[in-house]
Coordinates of N, CA and C in Angstrom, one line a residue:
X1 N 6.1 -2.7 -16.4 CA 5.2 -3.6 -15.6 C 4.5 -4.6 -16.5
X2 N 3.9 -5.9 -16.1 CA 3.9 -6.6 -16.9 C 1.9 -6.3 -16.4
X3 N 1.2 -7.1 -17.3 CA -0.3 -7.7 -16.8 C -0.5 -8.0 -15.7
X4 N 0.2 -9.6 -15.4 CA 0.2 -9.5 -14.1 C 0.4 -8.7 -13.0
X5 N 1.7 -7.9 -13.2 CA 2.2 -7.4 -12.1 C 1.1 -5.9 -11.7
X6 N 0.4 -5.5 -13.1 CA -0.5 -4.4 -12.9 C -1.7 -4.6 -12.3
X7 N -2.2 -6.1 -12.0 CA -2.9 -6.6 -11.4 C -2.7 -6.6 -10.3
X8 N -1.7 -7.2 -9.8 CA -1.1 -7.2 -8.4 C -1.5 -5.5 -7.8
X9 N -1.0 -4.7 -8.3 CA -0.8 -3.6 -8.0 C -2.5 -3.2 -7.9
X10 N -3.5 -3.9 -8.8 CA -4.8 -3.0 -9.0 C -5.2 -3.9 -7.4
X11 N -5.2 -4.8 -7.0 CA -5.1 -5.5 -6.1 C -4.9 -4.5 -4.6
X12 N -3.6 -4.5 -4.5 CA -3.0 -3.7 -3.5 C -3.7 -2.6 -3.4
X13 N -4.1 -1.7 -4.1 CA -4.7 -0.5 -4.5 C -6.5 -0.6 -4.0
X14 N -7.0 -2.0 -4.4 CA -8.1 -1.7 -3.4 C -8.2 -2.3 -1.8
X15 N -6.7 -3.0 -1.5 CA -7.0 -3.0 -0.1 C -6.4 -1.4 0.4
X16 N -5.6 -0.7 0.0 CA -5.4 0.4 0.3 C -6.8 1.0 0.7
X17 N -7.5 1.0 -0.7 CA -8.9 2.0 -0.6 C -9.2 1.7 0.5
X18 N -9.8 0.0 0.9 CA -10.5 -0.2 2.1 C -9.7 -0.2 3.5
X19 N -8.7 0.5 3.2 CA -7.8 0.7 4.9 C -8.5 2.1 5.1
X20 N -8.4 2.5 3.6 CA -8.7 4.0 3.9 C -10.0 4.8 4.0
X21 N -10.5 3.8 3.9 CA -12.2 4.2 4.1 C -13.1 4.8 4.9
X22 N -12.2 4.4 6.0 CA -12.9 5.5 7.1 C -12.1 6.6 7.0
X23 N -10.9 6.8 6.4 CA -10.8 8.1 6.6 C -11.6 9.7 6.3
X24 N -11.8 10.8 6.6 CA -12.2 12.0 6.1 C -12.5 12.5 4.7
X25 N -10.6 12.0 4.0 CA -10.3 12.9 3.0 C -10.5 12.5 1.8
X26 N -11.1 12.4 0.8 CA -10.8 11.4 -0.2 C -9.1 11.0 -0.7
X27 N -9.1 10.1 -1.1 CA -7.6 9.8 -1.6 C -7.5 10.2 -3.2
X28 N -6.0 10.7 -2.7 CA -5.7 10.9 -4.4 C -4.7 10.1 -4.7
X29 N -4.0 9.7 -6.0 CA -3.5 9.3 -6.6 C -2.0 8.9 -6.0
X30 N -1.5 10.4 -5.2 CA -0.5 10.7 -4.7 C -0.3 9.6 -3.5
X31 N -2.0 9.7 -2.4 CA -1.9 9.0 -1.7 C -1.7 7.2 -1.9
X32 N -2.1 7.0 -2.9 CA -2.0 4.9 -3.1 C -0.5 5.2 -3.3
X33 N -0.2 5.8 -4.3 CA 1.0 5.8 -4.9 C 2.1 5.2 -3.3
X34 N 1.7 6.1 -2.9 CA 2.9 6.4 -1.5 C 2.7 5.1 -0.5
X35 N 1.6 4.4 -0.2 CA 1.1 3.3 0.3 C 1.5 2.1 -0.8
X36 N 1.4 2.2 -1.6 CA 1.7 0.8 -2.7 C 2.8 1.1 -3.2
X37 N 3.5 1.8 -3.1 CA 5.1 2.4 -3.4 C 5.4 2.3 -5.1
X38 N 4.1 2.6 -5.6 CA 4.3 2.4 -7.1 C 4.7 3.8 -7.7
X39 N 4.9 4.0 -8.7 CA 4.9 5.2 -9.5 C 3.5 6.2 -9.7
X40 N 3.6 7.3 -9.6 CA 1.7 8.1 -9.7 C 1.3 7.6 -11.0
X41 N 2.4 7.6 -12.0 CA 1.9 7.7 -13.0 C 0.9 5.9 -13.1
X42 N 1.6 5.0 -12.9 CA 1.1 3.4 -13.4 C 0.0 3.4 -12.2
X43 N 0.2 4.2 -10.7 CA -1.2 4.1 -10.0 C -2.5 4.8 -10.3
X44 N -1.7 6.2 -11.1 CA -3.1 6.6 -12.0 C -3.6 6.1 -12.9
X45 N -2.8 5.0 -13.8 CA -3.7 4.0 -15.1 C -4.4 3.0 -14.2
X46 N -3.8 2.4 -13.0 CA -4.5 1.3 -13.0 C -5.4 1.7 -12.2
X47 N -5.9 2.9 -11.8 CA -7.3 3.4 -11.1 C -8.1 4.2 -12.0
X48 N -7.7 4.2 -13.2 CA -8.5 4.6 -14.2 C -9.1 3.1 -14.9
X49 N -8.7 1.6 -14.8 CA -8.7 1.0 -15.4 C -10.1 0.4 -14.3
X50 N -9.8 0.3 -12.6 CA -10.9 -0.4 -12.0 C -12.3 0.1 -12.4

């Protein structure tokens, strides 16, 4: 993945958050991953990074 493209992705990842915000449950990693169709692993760096 490139800079940019990790951007895009940190991007996607917080309209995710805010879809999911009313939800109950907290989100895990598992969850963006599956919604942003990224790998857990590159969705867990770049939510370590925001």
């Amino acid at each position: 993945m490139t800079g940019s493209g990790g951007e895009r992705v940190a991007s996607r990842i917080l309209q995710v958050l805010g879809l999911f915000g009313s939800k109950p449950w907290p989100l895990t990693v598992e969850d963006i991953a599956q919604e942003t169709g990224v790998s857990q692993s590159s969705a867990y760096r770049d939510v370590q990074e925001l």
